[in-house]
Coordinates of C-alpha atoms in Angstrom, one line a residue:
M3 CA -46.9 25.7 -18.9
N4 CA -47.3 23.9 -15.5
I5 CA -45.2 21.0 -14.7
L6 CA -44.8 18.7 -11.7
I7 CA -41.7 16.9 -11.4
K8 CA -42.3 13.8 -9.0
S9 CA -39.8 12.2 -6.7
A10 CA -36.8 13.4 -8.2
K11 CA -33.6 13.0 -6.6
I12 CA -31.8 16.1 -6.5
F13 CA -27.7 16.8 -7.3
D14 CA -27.1 20.3 -6.5
K15 CA -24.0 20.7 -4.1
S16 CA -24.4 24.5 -3.7
N17 CA -27.6 23.8 -1.8
K18 CA -27.0 21.2 0.7
D19 CA -30.7 21.3 2.0
I20 CA -31.6 19.4 -0.8
H21 CA -28.7 17.8 -2.2
L22 CA -29.1 14.2 -2.7
K23 CA -32.7 14.4 -1.4
T24 CA -35.8 13.4 -3.3
K25 CA -38.2 16.1 -3.7
D26 CA -41.0 17.0 -5.9
I27 CA -40.7 20.5 -7.9
L28 CA -43.6 22.6 -9.2
V29 CA -42.7 24.7 -12.3
L30 CA -45.2 27.3 -13.3
N31 CA -44.9 29.1 -16.4
G32 CA -41.0 28.6 -16.2
V33 CA -40.5 29.6 -12.6
I34 CA -40.0 27.4 -9.9
S35 CA -43.0 27.6 -7.6
K36 CA -42.7 25.1 -4.9
I37 CA -40.1 22.3 -3.7
A38 CA -41.4 19.8 -1.3
D39 CA -41.5 16.2 -0.3
T40 CA -44.9 15.9 -1.9
I41 CA -47.0 18.2 -4.0
T42 CA -50.2 17.4 -5.2
P43 CA -51.1 18.3 -9.0
E44 CA -53.8 20.3 -9.8
K45 CA -55.6 21.1 -13.1
N46 CA -53.8 21.6 -16.3
T47 CA -50.5 20.4 -15.0
S48 CA -48.1 17.9 -17.0
V49 CA -46.8 15.6 -14.4
I50 CA -43.3 13.9 -15.0
S51 CA -42.7 10.9 -13.3
K52 CA -40.0 8.1 -14.2
K53 CA -38.2 5.5 -12.1
N54 CA -35.1 6.4 -11.0
L55 CA -35.6 10.2 -12.1
C56 CA -32.7 12.4 -11.0
I57 CA -32.4 16.3 -11.5
S58 CA -29.8 19.0 -11.6
I59 CA -29.4 22.2 -13.3
G60 CA -29.3 22.4 -17.1
W61 CA -25.9 21.0 -18.5
L62 CA -23.2 23.3 -20.8
D63 CA -21.1 21.9 -23.4
T64 CA -18.5 24.7 -24.1
S65 CA -17.0 23.4 -27.6
V66 CA -19.9 22.3 -30.1
S67 CA -19.8 22.7 -33.9
F68 CA -23.0 22.4 -36.3
G69 CA -22.8 23.3 -39.8
E70 CA -25.0 26.1 -40.4
P71 CA -24.6 28.5 -41.9
G72 CA -22.8 27.3 -44.9
F73 CA -22.4 23.6 -44.3
E74 CA -26.2 22.6 -43.3
E75 CA -25.7 18.9 -44.7
R76 CA -23.4 18.5 -42.0
E77 CA -26.0 19.7 -39.4
T78 CA -28.6 22.4 -39.0
I79 CA -28.6 24.5 -35.9
A80 CA -32.0 23.5 -35.2
N81 CA -31.4 19.8 -35.3
G82 CA -28.1 20.3 -33.6
L83 CA -29.8 21.6 -30.6
K84 CA -32.4 18.9 -30.9
T85 CA -29.1 16.6 -30.5
A86 CA -27.9 18.7 -27.7
A87 CA -31.2 18.4 -25.8
K88 CA -31.2 14.6 -26.1
G89 CA -28.0 14.8 -24.5
G90 CA -29.1 16.6 -21.6
F91 CA -27.6 19.8 -22.5
T92 CA -29.6 23.2 -22.1
D93 CA -26.8 25.3 -23.0
I94 CA -23.8 25.1 -25.7
I95 CA -21.4 27.4 -26.7
L96 CA -21.1 27.2 -30.7
N97 CA -17.7 27.1 -32.6
T98 CA -16.7 29.5 -35.4
N99 CA -15.9 27.1 -38.1
T100 CA -19.2 28.0 -40.4
N101 CA -19.3 29.9 -43.9
P102 CA -19.4 32.6 -43.3
I103 CA -17.2 32.8 -40.4
P104 CA -18.8 34.8 -38.0
Y105 CA -16.3 37.9 -37.2
T106 CA -19.1 40.4 -37.5
S107 CA -21.9 41.5 -35.2
S108 CA -24.9 40.7 -38.0
T109 CA -23.4 37.0 -38.3
I110 CA -23.6 36.7 -34.3
A111 CA -27.0 38.3 -34.7
F112 CA -28.0 35.7 -37.5
I113 CA -27.1 32.7 -35.7
K114 CA -28.7 33.4 -32.6
N115 CA -31.9 34.6 -34.1
K116 CA -31.6 31.0 -35.9
A117 CA -31.5 29.0 -32.3
S118 CA -34.0 31.7 -30.6
Q119 CA -37.1 29.2 -30.5
E120 CA -35.4 25.8 -29.7
T121 CA -35.3 24.6 -26.2
T122 CA -31.5 24.2 -26.0
S123 CA -29.9 27.7 -25.6
L124 CA -27.2 28.5 -28.0
H125 CA -24.2 30.9 -27.1
P126 CA -22.0 31.6 -30.0
L127 CA -18.3 32.3 -30.3
G128 CA -17.1 35.0 -32.5
A129 CA -14.1 34.9 -34.7
L130 CA -11.0 36.4 -33.0
T131 CA -9.5 37.6 -36.4
V132 CA -11.1 38.4 -39.8
N133 CA -12.3 35.4 -41.5
S134 CA -10.3 33.2 -39.1
E135 CA -7.0 34.2 -40.8
T136 CA -4.9 34.9 -37.6
V137 CA -3.8 38.2 -39.3
D138 CA -6.2 41.3 -38.2
L139 CA -8.5 41.5 -35.3
A140 CA -12.2 41.2 -35.9
E141 CA -14.9 43.4 -34.4
L142 CA -14.8 41.8 -30.9
Y143 CA -16.5 44.6 -29.2
D144 CA -19.3 44.7 -31.4
M145 CA -19.9 41.0 -31.4
K146 CA -19.7 40.8 -27.5
N147 CA -22.7 43.4 -27.9
A148 CA -24.3 41.4 -30.4
G149 CA -24.1 38.4 -28.0
A150 CA -20.7 36.8 -28.5
V151 CA -19.4 35.1 -25.3
G152 CA -15.8 34.6 -26.5
F153 CA -13.4 35.1 -29.2
S154 CA -11.8 31.9 -31.2
D155 CA -10.2 31.2 -34.5
Y156 CA -11.5 27.4 -34.1
K157 CA -8.7 24.8 -34.1
K158 CA -6.4 27.6 -35.8
A159 CA -3.1 28.4 -33.6
T160 CA -2.5 32.2 -33.2
S161 CA 1.3 32.0 -34.3
N162 CA 1.6 36.0 -34.1
S163 CA 2.5 36.5 -30.7
N164 CA 1.7 40.2 -31.1
L165 CA -1.8 39.7 -32.3
L166 CA -2.4 37.6 -28.9
K167 CA -0.9 40.3 -26.8
I168 CA -3.1 42.9 -28.5
A169 CA -6.0 40.8 -28.3
L170 CA -5.4 40.1 -24.5
Q171 CA -4.9 43.8 -23.8
Y172 CA -7.9 45.3 -26.1
A173 CA -10.6 42.9 -24.4
Q174 CA -10.0 43.9 -21.2
N175 CA -12.1 47.0 -22.1
F176 CA -15.2 45.0 -22.2
N177 CA -14.2 41.7 -20.1
G178 CA -13.8 39.8 -23.3
L179 CA -12.5 36.0 -23.3
I180 CA -9.9 35.3 -25.6
Y181 CA -9.1 31.7 -27.0
S182 CA -5.7 30.3 -28.1
F183 CA -5.6 26.8 -29.7
P184 CA -2.7 25.1 -28.1
L185 CA -0.5 24.2 -31.0
D186 CA 2.7 25.3 -32.3
T187 CA 2.0 24.5 -36.2
K188 CA 5.8 24.7 -37.1
I189 CA 6.5 21.8 -34.5
A190 CA 3.3 19.8 -35.5
G191 CA 4.5 20.2 -39.0
K192 CA 2.5 17.7 -41.1
G193 CA 1.7 15.5 -38.3
I194 CA -1.8 14.0 -37.9
V195 CA -1.4 11.8 -34.7
N196 CA 0.3 11.6 -31.7
E197 CA 3.9 11.1 -31.8
G198 CA 5.3 8.1 -30.2
D199 CA 5.5 4.4 -30.5
V200 CA 1.9 4.0 -32.0
S201 CA 2.8 6.5 -34.9
T202 CA 6.2 5.1 -35.6
S203 CA 5.0 1.6 -35.8
L204 CA 1.9 2.7 -38.5
G205 CA 4.1 5.1 -40.4
L206 CA 1.9 8.0 -39.3
K207 CA 3.6 11.5 -39.2
G208 CA 3.4 12.6 -35.4
I209 CA 2.3 15.9 -33.3
P210 CA 4.8 15.7 -30.7
A211 CA 3.4 16.8 -27.0
L212 CA 6.1 19.9 -27.6
A213 CA 3.9 21.3 -30.3
E214 CA 1.1 21.6 -27.5
E215 CA 3.2 22.7 -24.6
L216 CA 5.6 25.3 -26.5
Q217 CA 2.3 26.9 -27.3
V218 CA 0.6 27.0 -23.9
A219 CA 4.0 28.2 -22.3
R220 CA 4.1 31.1 -25.0
D221 CA 0.5 32.0 -24.4
L222 CA 0.8 31.9 -20.5
F223 CA 3.8 34.2 -20.5
I224 CA 1.9 36.7 -22.8
L225 CA -1.1 36.5 -20.6
E226 CA 1.4 37.3 -17.3
Y227 CA 2.5 40.3 -19.3
T228 CA -0.8 42.0 -20.4
G229 CA -3.2 40.6 -18.0
G230 CA -6.8 39.6 -19.3
K231 CA -8.8 36.4 -19.8
L232 CA -7.5 33.6 -21.6
H233 CA -9.2 30.2 -22.5
I234 CA -6.9 27.4 -23.7
P235 CA -9.1 24.9 -25.3
T236 CA -8.8 20.9 -25.5
I237 CA -5.7 20.6 -23.9
S238 CA -4.2 16.9 -24.3
T239 CA -0.6 16.5 -22.6
A240 CA 0.6 16.3 -18.9
G241 CA 3.1 18.9 -19.6
S242 CA 0.3 21.2 -20.3
V243 CA -1.4 20.6 -17.3
K244 CA 1.7 21.1 -15.3
L245 CA 2.0 24.7 -16.9
I246 CA -1.7 25.8 -16.7
S247 CA -1.4 24.4 -12.8
D248 CA 1.5 26.5 -12.2
A249 CA 0.1 29.6 -14.2
K250 CA -3.2 29.6 -11.8
K251 CA -0.8 29.1 -8.5
K252 CA 0.4 32.6 -9.8
G253 CA -3.0 34.1 -10.0
L254 CA -3.2 34.4 -14.0
D255 CA -6.5 34.3 -15.0
V256 CA -6.6 31.4 -17.5
S257 CA -8.9 28.3 -17.9
C258 CA -9.0 25.3 -20.2
S259 CA -10.8 22.3 -21.1
V260 CA -10.3 18.7 -22.1
A261 CA -12.0 16.5 -24.8
L262 CA -14.0 13.9 -23.9
Y263 CA -12.1 11.7 -26.2
N264 CA -8.6 12.4 -24.6
L265 CA -10.1 11.1 -21.5
L266 CA -11.1 7.8 -22.7
Y267 CA -9.0 6.7 -25.3
T268 CA -5.0 6.4 -26.1
D269 CA -3.3 6.5 -29.5
S270 CA -3.7 2.8 -29.3
K271 CA -7.1 3.0 -30.7
L272 CA -5.4 3.8 -34.3
T273 CA -4.2 0.4 -34.9
E274 CA -6.9 -0.3 -37.6
F275 CA -6.5 2.8 -39.3
D276 CA -10.1 3.9 -38.2
T277 CA -10.5 7.8 -39.1
T278 CA -13.3 8.0 -36.5
Y279 CA -10.4 8.3 -34.3
K280 CA -8.7 11.2 -36.0
V281 CA -9.0 13.9 -34.1
L282 CA -7.3 17.3 -33.1
P283 CA -5.4 17.5 -30.4
P284 CA -4.8 13.9 -31.1
L285 CA -5.4 10.7 -28.8
R286 CA -2.1 10.6 -26.6
T287 CA -0.7 8.2 -24.4
K288 CA -1.8 6.5 -21.2
K289 CA 0.4 8.9 -19.0
D290 CA -1.2 11.8 -20.6
K291 CA -4.8 10.1 -20.2
T292 CA -4.2 9.8 -16.4
A293 CA -2.9 13.4 -15.9
L294 CA -5.7 14.7 -17.8
I295 CA -8.1 12.7 -15.4
N296 CA -6.8 13.8 -12.5
A297 CA -6.5 17.4 -13.6
V298 CA -10.3 17.3 -14.0
K299 CA -10.9 16.0 -10.6
N300 CA -8.5 18.5 -9.0
G301 CA -9.7 21.3 -10.8
T302 CA -6.6 22.4 -13.1
I303 CA -9.0 21.4 -15.9
D304 CA -11.8 23.6 -15.7
F305 CA -14.2 22.0 -18.6
V306 CA -14.7 18.6 -20.3
T307 CA -16.6 19.1 -23.9
T308 CA -17.5 16.8 -26.3
D309 CA -15.8 18.6 -29.1
H310 CA -18.8 17.8 -31.1
T311 CA -18.0 17.9 -34.8
P312 CA -20.2 17.0 -37.2
L313 CA -18.9 15.8 -41.0
D314 CA -19.8 14.4 -44.0
I315 CA -19.2 10.9 -44.6
E316 CA -16.9 11.8 -47.4
Q317 CA -14.7 13.5 -45.3
K318 CA -14.2 10.1 -43.0
K319 CA -14.2 7.6 -45.5
I320 CA -11.1 8.5 -47.0
E321 CA -7.7 7.6 -46.6
F322 CA -6.5 8.3 -43.0
D323 CA -3.7 11.0 -43.8
N324 CA -6.4 12.9 -46.1
A325 CA -9.6 12.4 -43.5
A326 CA -10.9 15.5 -41.5
Y327 CA -10.3 15.5 -38.0
G328 CA -13.3 15.5 -35.3
T329 CA -16.0 13.3 -34.0
I330 CA -19.6 13.8 -32.6
G331 CA -20.5 13.1 -29.1
L332 CA -23.4 15.3 -27.4
E333 CA -25.5 12.4 -26.8
S334 CA -23.0 10.0 -25.3
S335 CA -21.0 12.7 -23.2
F336 CA -22.9 12.0 -19.8
G337 CA -23.1 8.0 -20.1
L338 CA -19.4 8.3 -20.9
L339 CA -18.3 10.5 -18.0
N340 CA -20.3 8.4 -15.6
T341 CA -18.1 5.6 -16.2
I342 CA -15.1 7.6 -15.4
F343 CA -16.1 9.5 -12.3
D344 CA -19.0 8.9 -9.9
T345 CA -22.4 10.7 -10.7
E346 CA -21.8 13.8 -8.5
T347 CA -18.6 14.6 -10.0
T348 CA -20.0 13.9 -13.4
V349 CA -23.1 16.0 -12.9
E350 CA -20.5 19.0 -11.3
I351 CA -18.3 18.7 -14.6
L352 CA -21.6 19.1 -16.6
T353 CA -23.0 22.1 -14.9
K354 CA -19.7 24.1 -14.8
G355 CA -18.8 27.0 -16.8
R356 CA -21.4 29.4 -17.3
E357 CA -19.4 32.1 -15.1
R358 CA -16.7 32.0 -17.4
Y359 CA -18.9 32.9 -20.4
G360 CA -20.9 35.6 -18.4
L361 CA -24.2 33.6 -18.1
Q362 CA -26.4 33.4 -15.5
K363 CA -26.2 30.1 -13.6
P364 CA -29.6 28.4 -12.9
E365 CA -30.8 27.6 -9.2
I366 CA -32.8 25.0 -7.9
K367 CA -34.8 27.3 -5.7
E368 CA -38.1 28.6 -5.7
G369 CA -39.0 31.7 -7.2
K370 CA -36.0 30.9 -9.8
T371 CA -36.4 30.3 -13.5
A372 CA -36.4 26.5 -14.1
C373 CA -33.5 25.2 -16.1
F374 CA -33.0 21.6 -15.6
T375 CA -31.6 18.2 -16.9
L376 CA -33.4 15.2 -15.9
F377 CA -31.8 11.9 -16.1
D378 CA -31.1 8.3 -14.7
E379 CA -27.8 7.7 -12.9
D380 CA -27.3 3.5 -13.4
T381 CA -29.2 2.4 -16.7
Q382 CA -26.9 0.6 -18.8
H383 CA -27.4 1.4 -22.9
F384 CA -25.7 2.6 -25.6
I385 CA -25.9 5.1 -28.9
S386 CA -25.8 3.6 -32.4
K387 CA -26.0 5.0 -35.7
N388 CA -29.6 4.0 -36.2
T389 CA -30.9 5.9 -32.7
S390 CA -28.2 8.8 -32.9
I391 CA -30.5 11.8 -34.2
S392 CA -27.6 13.8 -35.4
T393 CA -27.3 14.4 -39.0
A394 CA -23.7 13.5 -39.2
K395 CA -22.6 10.0 -37.9
N396 CA -18.7 10.3 -37.5
C397 CA -18.8 9.3 -33.9
M398 CA -16.0 7.2 -32.3
F399 CA -18.4 6.5 -29.1
F400 CA -21.2 4.3 -31.1
E401 CA -21.7 1.3 -29.5
E402 CA -19.8 2.0 -26.2
K403 CA -21.4 1.3 -22.8
L404 CA -23.0 4.2 -21.3
K405 CA -23.8 4.5 -17.8
G406 CA -26.9 6.5 -17.1
Q407 CA -29.4 7.7 -19.4
V408 CA -31.0 11.3 -20.0
F409 CA -34.8 11.8 -20.1
G410 CA -35.0 15.2 -21.1
I411 CA -34.4 19.0 -20.4
L412 CA -36.6 21.9 -19.3
N413 CA -35.4 25.3 -20.2
K414 CA -37.0 28.6 -21.3
D415 CA -40.6 27.3 -20.4
R416 CA -40.0 24.6 -22.7
V417 CA -39.8 21.0 -22.4
K418 CA -38.2 18.3 -24.3
I419 CA -38.5 14.6 -22.8
L420 CA -37.3 11.8 -24.6

């Protein structure tokens, strides 16, 4: 397939010669053939030309859940990846909350095969422990060979300190990335929202910041002892930011992410008992939100994720105490981040992370494989229940004002233009 992208403003801080400059880009059979001020299209060349067109290397989300296998009614892999493409993502890291839980190489192979024909690339995590029961280590090495990019018991704390120690030690043999969800379940107890003034006024059981920070501190102590690669997903408190910042200064190989909703909202959103805002980690305080935004800016937080979690309507349209945690957000991510940060920073956030997962980072350079996200940086719009293509509709971002709009993606010699 031959494609000519006309008059695109390029966002690529790694290449000062083209960064923020407007160029034509010719792609022949999936490879960047030419980058120039003006290129005349030849026969059999599809031309992409849009007003205010911008381009960057493809975007990555490091925490995405679908339903397949086991919960296809929530979201299939095929439709989930189409939703990701609509959000501008050429790559996603898939979580392990399926049925069966992917703790063997055969399950990893099945998931990768299901996604092989889609425009957006899927990179699965494998479960850290058998059935994510946090008792026995799973087949980490075999899953790595089958294509797993890390090992996670999704949203389940590894309460057994020795298990985490052994996992970090063992995974060093093949450069494996170990996840540890930051929650001390004994401290959290039956809490479901942030512990504070709002939880007290609403009569809801709280999860104190201490429950997260104790686990983070423990994990970092273990990492300092063992070495290895540790990822702490979706931190949510100012205290966690400080702990991870100090660990990085010591030279520990630790990365972390924050969920988009923790950068946007605080627990004040809970006053109407709207279960759409029930997420884990919970929405925290204004102080936490400010610390998280600053940590993204200074690089203490490595990645921002949508933490996209499709759920059945029956799991949300019930009493707040019994509702499931989670929101979807793939389609809204760029437009929301672009309201918090400037567009250059937003694009930098969305393109980070591949190196951590052992994935090759694309380049906007002649002779390189094309992997692009096409977007507009200014258009004001919103996503609604009617315009979202996700099967699930549990989205706290519906009707929020978005700045900037995705036009489509080009990846693996496949194009998806909206």
